[in-house]
Short mmCIF file of C-alpha atoms and ligand atoms in Angstrom, two decimals:
data_model
loop_
_atom_site.label_atom_id
_atom_site.label_comp_id
_atom_site.label_asym_id
_atom_site.label_seq_id
_atom_site.Cartn_x
_atom_site.Cartn_y
_atom_site.Cartn_z
CA UNK A 1 -8.77 12.00 -29.54
CA UNK A 2 -5.25 10.97 -28.50
CA UNK A 3 -4.24 14.59 -28.88
CA UNK A 4 -6.99 15.64 -26.55
CA UNK A 5 -5.86 13.02 -24.09
CA UNK A 6 -2.32 14.22 -24.32
CA UNK A 7 -3.44 17.75 -23.64
CA UNK A 8 -5.43 16.66 -20.63
CA UNK A 9 -2.52 14.61 -19.47
CA UNK A 10 -0.25 17.65 -19.56
CA UNK A 11 -2.86 19.68 -17.76
CA UNK A 12 -3.43 17.06 -15.12
CA UNK A 13 0.21 16.30 -14.48
CA UNK A 14 0.41 19.99 -13.75
CA UNK A 15 -1.82 19.22 -10.79
CA UNK A 16 -5.56 18.74 -10.34
CA UNK A 17 -7.09 21.98 -9.17
CA UNK A 18 -3.84 23.75 -9.90
CA UNK A 19 -2.65 23.29 -6.35
CA UNK A 20 0.42 21.20 -6.72
CA UNK A 21 1.22 22.55 -10.21
CA UNK A 22 4.70 21.50 -11.22
CA UNK A 23 5.40 19.51 -8.10
CA UNK A 24 3.08 16.70 -9.19
CA UNK A 25 4.63 16.60 -12.66
CA UNK A 26 8.02 16.22 -11.05
CA UNK A 27 6.77 13.54 -8.71
CA UNK A 28 4.99 11.76 -11.57
CA UNK A 29 1.86 11.40 -9.48
CA UNK A 30 -0.54 10.87 -12.33
CA UNK A 31 -0.81 7.84 -14.63
CA UNK A 32 1.89 7.79 -17.31
CA UNK A 33 1.18 9.33 -20.69
CA UNK A 34 -1.17 7.12 -22.75
CA UNK A 35 0.17 6.20 -26.21
CA UNK A 36 -2.60 4.06 -27.67
CA UNK A 37 -6.29 4.82 -28.37
CA UNK A 38 -7.64 2.61 -25.59
CA UNK A 39 -5.29 3.83 -22.90
CA UNK A 40 -6.05 7.42 -23.98
CA UNK A 41 -9.75 6.75 -23.40
CA UNK A 42 -9.07 5.09 -20.07
CA UNK A 43 -6.92 8.03 -19.12
CA UNK A 44 -9.76 10.42 -20.02
CA UNK A 45 -12.13 8.42 -17.82
CA UNK A 46 -9.66 8.51 -14.98
CA UNK A 47 -9.41 12.30 -15.33
CA UNK A 48 -13.19 12.69 -15.54
CA UNK A 49 -13.85 10.69 -12.38
CA UNK A 50 -10.99 12.32 -10.53
CA UNK A 51 -12.22 15.78 -11.50
CA UNK A 52 -15.82 15.01 -10.48
CA UNK A 53 -14.64 13.48 -7.21
CA UNK A 54 -12.39 16.47 -6.51
CA UNK A 55 -15.22 18.96 -7.10
CA UNK A 56 -17.60 16.98 -4.86
CA UNK A 57 -14.95 16.73 -2.19
CA UNK A 58 -14.26 20.48 -2.24
CA UNK A 59 -17.98 21.37 -2.14
CA UNK A 60 -18.76 18.96 0.69
CA UNK A 61 -15.76 19.94 2.79
CA UNK A 62 -16.54 23.65 2.28
CA UNK A 63 -20.18 23.11 3.32
CA UNK A 64 -19.23 21.14 6.38
CA UNK A 65 -16.65 23.75 7.38
CA UNK A 66 -19.10 26.64 6.95
CA UNK A 67 -21.79 24.82 8.89
CA UNK A 68 -19.47 23.90 11.73
CA UNK A 69 -18.30 27.49 11.95
CA UNK A 70 -21.57 29.40 11.49
CA UNK A 71 -24.00 27.20 13.35
CA UNK A 72 -22.00 26.46 16.43
CA UNK A 73 -23.53 26.10 19.83
CA UNK A 74 -21.59 28.97 21.40
CA UNK A 75 -23.38 31.26 18.96
CA UNK A 76 -26.69 29.91 20.16
CA UNK A 77 -27.45 27.60 17.19
CA UNK A 78 -30.35 25.20 17.82
CA UNK A 79 -31.02 22.11 15.68
CA UNK A 80 -33.93 22.61 13.27
CA UNK A 81 -36.54 20.01 14.28
CA UNK A 82 -38.91 20.69 11.40
CA UNK A 83 -36.46 20.72 8.47
CA UNK A 84 -38.32 17.87 6.73
CA UNK A 85 -41.53 19.84 6.68
CA UNK A 86 -40.10 22.97 5.10
CA UNK A 87 -40.16 23.50 1.37
CA UNK A 88 -36.35 23.42 1.17
CA UNK A 89 -36.21 20.24 3.21
CA UNK A 90 -38.78 18.37 1.11
CA UNK A 91 -37.28 19.34 -2.24
CA UNK A 92 -33.76 18.89 -0.98
CA UNK A 93 -34.33 15.21 -0.17
CA UNK A 94 -35.61 14.75 -3.69
CA UNK A 95 -33.16 16.83 -5.66
CA UNK A 96 -29.96 15.61 -4.06
CA UNK A 97 -30.41 11.96 -5.17
CA UNK A 98 -31.33 13.18 -8.68
CA UNK A 99 -28.13 15.21 -8.89
CA UNK A 100 -26.10 12.26 -7.61
CA UNK A 101 -27.70 9.95 -10.16
CA UNK A 102 -27.01 12.44 -12.94
CA UNK A 103 -23.35 12.60 -11.96
CA UNK A 104 -23.19 8.80 -11.89
CA UNK A 105 -24.72 8.56 -15.34
CA UNK A 106 -22.42 11.20 -16.75
CA UNK A 107 -19.53 8.92 -15.74
CA UNK A 108 -21.25 5.66 -16.68
CA UNK A 109 -21.90 6.84 -20.26
CA UNK A 110 -18.27 7.28 -21.34
CA UNK A 111 -17.36 4.31 -19.11
CA UNK A 112 -19.67 1.96 -21.01
CA UNK A 113 -18.37 3.28 -24.32
CA UNK A 114 -14.76 2.60 -23.35
CA UNK A 115 -15.62 -0.83 -22.04
CA UNK A 116 -17.16 -1.65 -25.37
CA UNK A 117 -14.01 -0.52 -27.17
CA UNK A 118 -11.89 -2.63 -24.83
CA UNK A 119 -13.94 -5.64 -25.91
CA UNK A 120 -13.99 -4.84 -29.63
CA UNK A 121 -11.58 -7.08 -31.47
CA UNK A 122 -10.69 -6.41 -35.05
CA UNK A 123 -8.18 -8.24 -37.17
CA UNK A 124 -4.71 -7.56 -35.82
CA UNK A 125 -1.41 -7.07 -37.62
CA UNK A 126 0.51 -8.90 -34.95
CA UNK A 127 -0.38 -11.31 -32.16
CA UNK A 128 1.65 -11.51 -28.98
CA UNK A 129 0.90 -14.29 -26.54
CA UNK A 130 2.00 -13.42 -23.03
CA UNK A 131 2.39 -16.14 -20.45
CA UNK A 132 2.74 -15.13 -16.83
CA UNK A 133 4.52 -17.47 -14.46
CA UNK A 134 6.09 -17.24 -11.06
CA UNK A 135 7.97 -14.84 -11.54
CA UNK A 136 8.69 -14.00 -15.13
CA UNK A 137 6.98 -13.34 -18.46
CA UNK A 138 7.22 -15.48 -21.59
CA UNK A 139 6.50 -13.78 -24.90
CA UNK A 140 5.42 -15.75 -27.96
CA UNK A 141 5.24 -13.78 -31.20
CA UNK A 142 2.81 -16.07 -32.95
CA UNK A 143 3.26 -14.64 -36.45
CA UNK A 144 7.03 -14.19 -36.29
CA UNK A 145 7.58 -17.51 -34.52
CA UNK A 146 9.89 -16.10 -31.92
CA UNK A 147 9.65 -16.74 -28.24
CA UNK A 148 11.63 -15.66 -25.23
CA UNK A 149 11.53 -15.23 -21.49
CA UNK A 150 11.82 -11.84 -19.85
CA UNK A 151 13.29 -11.56 -16.36
CA UNK A 152 13.94 -8.77 -13.90
CA UNK A 153 17.58 -7.77 -14.10
CA UNK A 154 17.87 -4.81 -11.77
CA UNK A 155 17.78 -5.36 -8.03
CA UNK A 156 20.17 -2.53 -7.27
CA UNK A 157 18.33 -0.35 -4.76
CA UNK A 158 20.42 2.73 -5.58
CA UNK A 159 19.70 2.77 -9.34
CA UNK A 160 16.68 4.47 -10.93
CA UNK A 161 15.71 1.26 -12.75
CA UNK A 162 15.40 -0.68 -9.47
CA UNK A 163 12.84 -3.51 -9.94
CA UNK A 164 11.82 -1.99 -13.29
CA UNK A 165 14.34 -3.22 -15.85
CA UNK A 166 14.41 -6.59 -17.60
CA UNK A 167 16.92 -8.60 -19.59
CA UNK A 168 14.72 -9.07 -22.67
CA UNK A 169 12.18 -6.30 -23.29
CA UNK A 170 9.15 -6.80 -25.50
CA UNK A 171 9.75 -5.10 -28.84
CA UNK A 172 6.67 -3.95 -30.76
CA UNK A 173 6.10 -1.90 -33.91
CA UNK A 174 4.26 1.43 -33.78
CA UNK A 175 1.08 2.15 -35.78
CA UNK A 176 0.16 -1.54 -36.02
CA UNK A 177 -2.80 -3.18 -34.41
CA UNK A 178 -1.41 -5.55 -31.82
CA UNK A 179 -3.43 -8.32 -30.26
CA UNK A 180 -2.32 -9.43 -26.80
CA UNK A 181 -3.34 -12.87 -25.61
CA UNK A 182 -2.96 -13.34 -21.87
CA UNK A 183 -2.59 -16.59 -20.04
CA UNK A 184 -0.67 -18.08 -17.14
CA UNK A 185 1.19 -21.27 -16.40
CA UNK A 186 0.55 -21.30 -12.65
CA UNK A 187 -1.43 -18.68 -10.71
CA UNK A 188 -3.21 -15.43 -11.62
CA UNK A 189 -0.98 -12.70 -13.01
CA UNK A 190 -1.76 -9.49 -14.85
CA UNK A 191 0.35 -7.93 -17.59
CA UNK A 192 -0.13 -4.23 -17.05
CA UNK A 193 1.59 -1.47 -18.99
CA UNK A 194 -0.65 1.54 -18.33
CA UNK A 195 0.64 3.58 -21.30
CA UNK A 196 0.05 0.79 -23.78
CA UNK A 197 -2.84 -1.53 -22.95
CA UNK A 198 -5.68 -2.05 -20.48
CA UNK A 199 -5.36 -4.43 -17.57
CA UNK A 200 -6.66 -7.93 -17.93
CA UNK A 201 -5.98 -10.97 -15.78
CA UNK A 202 -3.78 -13.82 -16.98
CA UNK A 203 -5.59 -16.97 -15.86
CA UNK A 204 -4.23 -20.52 -16.13
CA UNK A 205 -6.23 -22.50 -18.68
CA UNK A 206 -7.90 -19.42 -20.17
CA UNK A 207 -6.95 -16.92 -22.85
CA UNK A 208 -7.85 -13.27 -22.30
CA UNK A 209 -7.49 -10.71 -25.02
CA UNK A 210 -6.56 -7.02 -25.17
CA UNK A 211 -5.32 -4.82 -27.97
CA UNK A 212 -3.31 -1.69 -28.69
CA UNK A 213 -2.05 0.51 -31.46
CA UNK A 214 1.05 2.20 -30.13
CA UNK A 215 1.25 5.68 -31.59
CA UNK A 216 4.55 6.85 -30.25
CA UNK A 217 8.00 5.27 -30.19
CA UNK A 218 9.52 4.90 -26.77
CA UNK A 219 10.12 2.66 -23.77
CA UNK A 220 7.15 1.92 -21.56
CA UNK A 221 7.22 0.31 -18.16
CA UNK A 222 4.73 -1.88 -16.37
CA UNK A 223 4.41 -4.62 -13.82
CA UNK A 224 2.39 -7.62 -12.76
CA UNK A 225 -0.86 -6.26 -11.34
CA UNK A 226 -2.30 -9.36 -9.72
CA UNK A 227 -0.81 -10.60 -6.48
CA UNK A 228 0.96 -13.81 -7.49
CA UNK A 229 3.28 -14.82 -4.67
CA UNK A 230 6.45 -13.77 -2.89
CA UNK A 231 8.13 -12.27 -5.95
CA UNK A 232 5.06 -10.53 -7.34
CA UNK A 233 6.93 -7.24 -7.23
CA UNK A 234 9.86 -8.76 -9.09
CA UNK A 235 8.31 -9.43 -12.50
CA UNK A 236 8.38 -6.05 -14.25
CA UNK A 237 7.56 -5.41 -17.89
CA UNK A 238 9.41 -3.29 -20.42
CA UNK A 239 7.91 -2.53 -23.83
CA UNK A 240 10.07 -0.94 -26.52
CA UNK A 241 7.97 0.56 -29.29
CA UNK A 242 10.00 1.01 -32.48
CA UNK A 243 9.37 1.82 -36.14
CA UNK A 244 8.17 -0.97 -38.39
CA UNK A 245 11.55 -1.16 -40.07
CA UNK A 246 13.42 -1.48 -36.79
CA UNK A 247 10.96 -4.13 -35.70
CA UNK A 248 11.63 -6.23 -38.81
CA UNK A 249 15.36 -5.96 -38.19
CA UNK A 250 14.89 -7.01 -34.58
CA UNK A 251 12.83 -10.05 -35.65
CA UNK A 252 15.53 -11.13 -38.11
CA UNK A 253 18.18 -10.82 -35.44
CA UNK A 254 16.16 -12.84 -32.95
CA UNK A 255 15.71 -15.61 -35.50
CA UNK A 256 19.40 -15.70 -36.34
CA UNK A 257 20.37 -15.89 -32.70
CA UNK A 258 17.88 -18.67 -32.05
CA UNK A 259 19.11 -20.70 -35.02
CA UNK A 260 22.67 -20.26 -33.83
CA UNK A 261 21.83 -21.37 -30.30
CA UNK A 262 19.94 -24.40 -31.54
CA UNK A 263 22.76 -25.47 -33.84
CA UNK A 264 25.19 -25.13 -30.96
CA UNK A 265 22.99 -27.02 -28.51
CA UNK A 266 22.31 -29.97 -30.73
CA UNK A 267 25.91 -30.43 -31.83
CA UNK A 268 27.18 -33.75 -30.52
CA UNK A 269 30.03 -31.99 -28.86
CA UNK A 270 31.52 -32.90 -25.50
CA UNK A 271 31.60 -29.75 -23.41
CA UNK A 272 34.32 -29.17 -20.83
CA UNK A 273 33.47 -28.71 -17.18
CA UNK A 274 34.57 -25.06 -17.23
CA UNK A 275 32.31 -24.30 -20.21
CA UNK A 276 29.31 -26.04 -18.66
CA UNK A 277 29.86 -24.41 -15.27
CA UNK A 278 30.11 -20.91 -16.73
CA UNK A 279 26.94 -21.30 -18.80
CA UNK A 280 25.21 -23.12 -15.98
CA UNK A 281 25.86 -20.35 -13.51
CA UNK A 282 24.29 -17.68 -15.68
CA UNK A 283 21.25 -19.87 -16.44
CA UNK A 284 20.89 -20.78 -12.79
CA UNK A 285 20.96 -17.14 -11.70
CA UNK A 286 18.46 -16.16 -14.35
CA UNK A 287 16.03 -19.08 -14.14
CA UNK A 288 16.40 -20.90 -10.82
CA UNK A 289 17.89 -18.57 -8.20
CA UNK A 290 14.62 -16.73 -7.49
CA UNK A 291 13.39 -19.87 -5.74
CA UNK A 292 16.45 -21.97 -4.92
CA UNK A 293 18.49 -18.84 -4.03
CA UNK A 294 21.88 -17.86 -5.49
CA UNK A 295 23.56 -19.79 -2.68
CA UNK A 296 21.62 -22.98 -3.43
CA UNK A 297 20.15 -22.95 0.07
CA UNK A 298 16.52 -22.52 -0.99
CA UNK A 299 13.92 -21.17 1.42
CA UNK A 300 13.19 -23.74 4.12
CA UNK A 301 9.68 -25.14 3.89
CA UNK A 302 9.03 -23.49 0.50
CA UNK A 303 11.83 -24.12 -1.95
CA UNK A 304 14.19 -27.03 -1.26
CA UNK A 305 17.92 -26.47 -0.89
CA UNK A 306 20.00 -27.85 -3.73
CA UNK A 307 23.11 -27.65 -1.60
CA UNK A 308 23.56 -31.15 -0.23
CA UNK A 309 20.25 -32.30 -1.74
CA UNK A 310 20.17 -36.05 -2.44
CA UNK A 311 18.83 -35.32 -5.94
CA UNK A 312 21.59 -32.86 -6.77
CA UNK A 313 24.36 -35.06 -5.38
CA UNK A 314 23.19 -38.62 -6.08
CA UNK A 315 22.35 -40.43 -9.30
CA UNK A 316 21.94 -37.87 -12.16
CA UNK A 317 18.79 -39.56 -13.57
CA UNK A 318 16.24 -38.16 -11.05
CA UNK A 319 17.97 -34.78 -11.33
CA UNK A 320 17.51 -34.78 -15.10
CA UNK A 321 13.93 -35.94 -14.63
CA UNK A 322 12.85 -33.20 -12.24
CA UNK A 323 14.48 -30.41 -14.26
CA UNK A 324 13.08 -31.63 -17.60
CA UNK A 325 9.61 -32.63 -16.43
CA UNK A 326 9.18 -30.51 -13.31
CA UNK A 327 7.07 -31.74 -10.44
CA UNK A 328 3.35 -31.31 -11.14
CA UNK A 329 1.46 -29.62 -8.36
CA UNK A 330 4.51 -27.72 -7.09
CA UNK A 331 6.20 -24.48 -8.15
CA UNK A 332 8.92 -26.56 -9.85
CA UNK A 333 7.99 -26.20 -13.52
CA UNK A 334 9.02 -28.36 -16.46
CA UNK A 335 12.11 -26.69 -17.90
CA UNK A 336 12.31 -29.15 -20.79
CA UNK A 337 10.23 -26.88 -22.99
CA UNK A 338 11.87 -23.67 -21.84
CA UNK A 339 15.56 -24.53 -22.03
CA UNK A 340 17.47 -26.36 -24.76
CA UNK A 341 19.63 -29.48 -24.23
CA UNK A 342 22.81 -27.51 -23.71
CA UNK A 343 21.19 -25.14 -21.21
CA UNK A 344 19.74 -27.99 -19.17
CA UNK A 345 23.04 -29.88 -19.25
CA UNK A 346 24.89 -26.77 -18.10
CA UNK A 347 22.53 -25.88 -15.27
CA UNK A 348 22.49 -29.45 -13.94
CA UNK A 349 26.27 -29.66 -14.10
CA UNK A 350 26.40 -26.37 -12.24
CA UNK A 351 24.05 -27.57 -9.51
CA UNK A 352 25.99 -30.79 -9.08
CA UNK A 353 29.30 -28.98 -8.61
CA UNK A 354 28.51 -25.82 -6.66
CA UNK A 355 28.04 -24.73 -3.06
CA UNK A 356 29.99 -27.74 -1.76
CA UNK A 357 28.18 -30.24 -4.01
CA UNK A 358 31.12 -32.06 -5.53
CA UNK A 359 29.68 -34.96 -7.45
CA UNK A 360 32.22 -34.21 -10.21
CA UNK A 361 29.54 -35.24 -12.71
CA UNK A 362 29.42 -33.65 -16.13
CA UNK A 363 26.04 -33.77 -17.80
CA UNK A 364 26.31 -33.36 -21.58
CA UNK A 365 23.60 -32.20 -24.04
CA UNK A 366 23.50 -35.75 -25.38
CA UNK A 367 22.50 -37.02 -21.89
CA UNK A 368 19.65 -34.50 -21.80
CA UNK A 369 18.51 -35.54 -25.26
CA UNK A 370 18.48 -39.18 -24.15
CA UNK A 371 16.54 -38.36 -20.96
CA UNK A 372 13.81 -36.33 -22.66
C1 HEC B 1 9.16 -20.99 -8.95
C2 HEC B 1 10.10 -21.60 -8.07
C3 HEC B 1 11.15 -22.54 -8.67
C4 HEC B 1 12.02 -22.28 -9.71
C5 HEC B 1 12.15 -20.99 -10.52
C6 HEC B 1 12.84 -23.44 -9.85
N1 HEC B 1 12.48 -24.39 -8.93
FE1 HEC B 1 13.34 -26.19 -8.66
N2 HEC B 1 12.02 -26.65 -7.21
C7 HEC B 1 11.01 -25.83 -6.76
C8 HEC B 1 10.23 -26.53 -5.78
C9 HEC B 1 9.01 -26.01 -5.04
C10 HEC B 1 10.78 -27.81 -5.66
C11 HEC B 1 10.30 -28.95 -4.78
C12 HEC B 1 9.38 -29.86 -5.53
C13 HEC B 1 8.94 -31.00 -4.62
O1 HEC B 1 8.01 -30.79 -3.86
O2 HEC B 1 9.59 -32.03 -4.70
C14 HEC B 1 11.93 -27.83 -6.55
C15 HEC B 1 12.78 -28.92 -6.67
C16 HEC B 1 13.93 -28.91 -7.45
C17 HEC B 1 14.92 -29.96 -7.44
C18 HEC B 1 14.90 -31.18 -6.55
C19 HEC B 1 15.54 -30.81 -5.24
C20 HEC B 1 15.32 -31.81 -4.15
O3 HEC B 1 16.28 -32.10 -3.44
O4 HEC B 1 14.16 -32.24 -4.00
C21 HEC B 1 15.89 -29.63 -8.34
C22 HEC B 1 17.15 -30.38 -8.70
C23 HEC B 1 15.48 -28.36 -8.92
N3 HEC B 1 14.31 -27.95 -8.36
C24 HEC B 1 16.20 -27.70 -9.91
C25 HEC B 1 15.79 -26.49 -10.47
C26 HEC B 1 16.44 -25.87 -11.60
C27 HEC B 1 17.65 -26.41 -12.35
C28 HEC B 1 15.79 -24.71 -11.84
C29 HEC B 1 16.06 -23.68 -12.91
C30 HEC B 1 16.20 -24.13 -14.26
C31 HEC B 1 14.70 -24.63 -10.87
N4 HEC B 1 14.74 -25.72 -10.06
C32 HEC B 1 13.83 -23.55 -10.79
C33 HEC B 1 10.78 -24.52 -7.17
C34 HEC B 1 11.44 -23.88 -8.20
CU1 CU B 2 2.55 -12.09 -11.35
#
């Protein structure tokens, strides 16, 4: 079946109806190549409906064109007032709806079958929980116990990866059954990688499920497919499908890095201002700048400015509080669970000493630990 899909994909990227032939392949007008059983089926459905629709469109347009040309008034055409009474008229009214219904059913059959497969959940080899939030993705590998945040890292209009590349791609093994669990921490999102898995909404408070078996190594791109706010277009997805062996190596590396970071963050070390500022700047740009802006000026009426803000220049306690616990009911989320002590200390120090804020305060990991 996937082979069939691949074949149809090649055929279709060569242009439906053979009109645009190679041009459409070059322009990548069709859906990307499906690499898992479900997406192959969905792709087949897409081709079936598109083909049926194209044929109907061609037939109808041809009929209309012929009629307009042949039965025009200047040639003396007169409207047939008794069409309904003729044999052709009577049967026509009956046959046309039957044909339409038959076409509908011929699409509905495979459609229902695919829908059933989408909702068929067997035991998976690996479970990936995906949390959408404004405007980033958090990936929890439930079996491997690794977790990370993935952010857009290409806003360079002139590069081919513009709005498509991320700092931490999802890495998944090929030929394994993967279970995706979708949820959200704020509004509706939708993790959509058309080559890999079907679309399903990420809804706060609910868990939705999809699955995939990736049959081909490679890098697959996707994006949030549910309008989720001003930076909806800025939360792309990158999936790297690798061999099982490479995947195991990647998991080991992730675990090592995490252990190292944790050891570093919990060390009762006093960090210098330069160290905290440097780390803080990179965390700020990755985690906070989308809302509060790289210049700390925020977006008036939506995201408060941190430049000159009483919280970022006054007593550090409320500053620690809002960053650790967030502010329920607003877009300001609780970073306490997403960043470690050192990261929070660094980003707060950065905010208190940038863009003209010159509190001179140093917040150390120990202060964050005490404030948690
Ligand atoms: C999704 C958007 C968003 C992101 C990302 C975000 N914030 Fe906020 N932040 C807000 C909003 C909205 C408020 C205002 C909450 C309120 O109504 O008091 C806020 C308030 C604040 C305040 C209080 C400012 C004041 O003067 O009231 C601080 C400090 C702050 N954020 C720090 C951070 C830090 C540090 C990060 C990154 C780790 C961050 N924010 C990431 C949206 C965001
Ligand atoms: Cu989204």
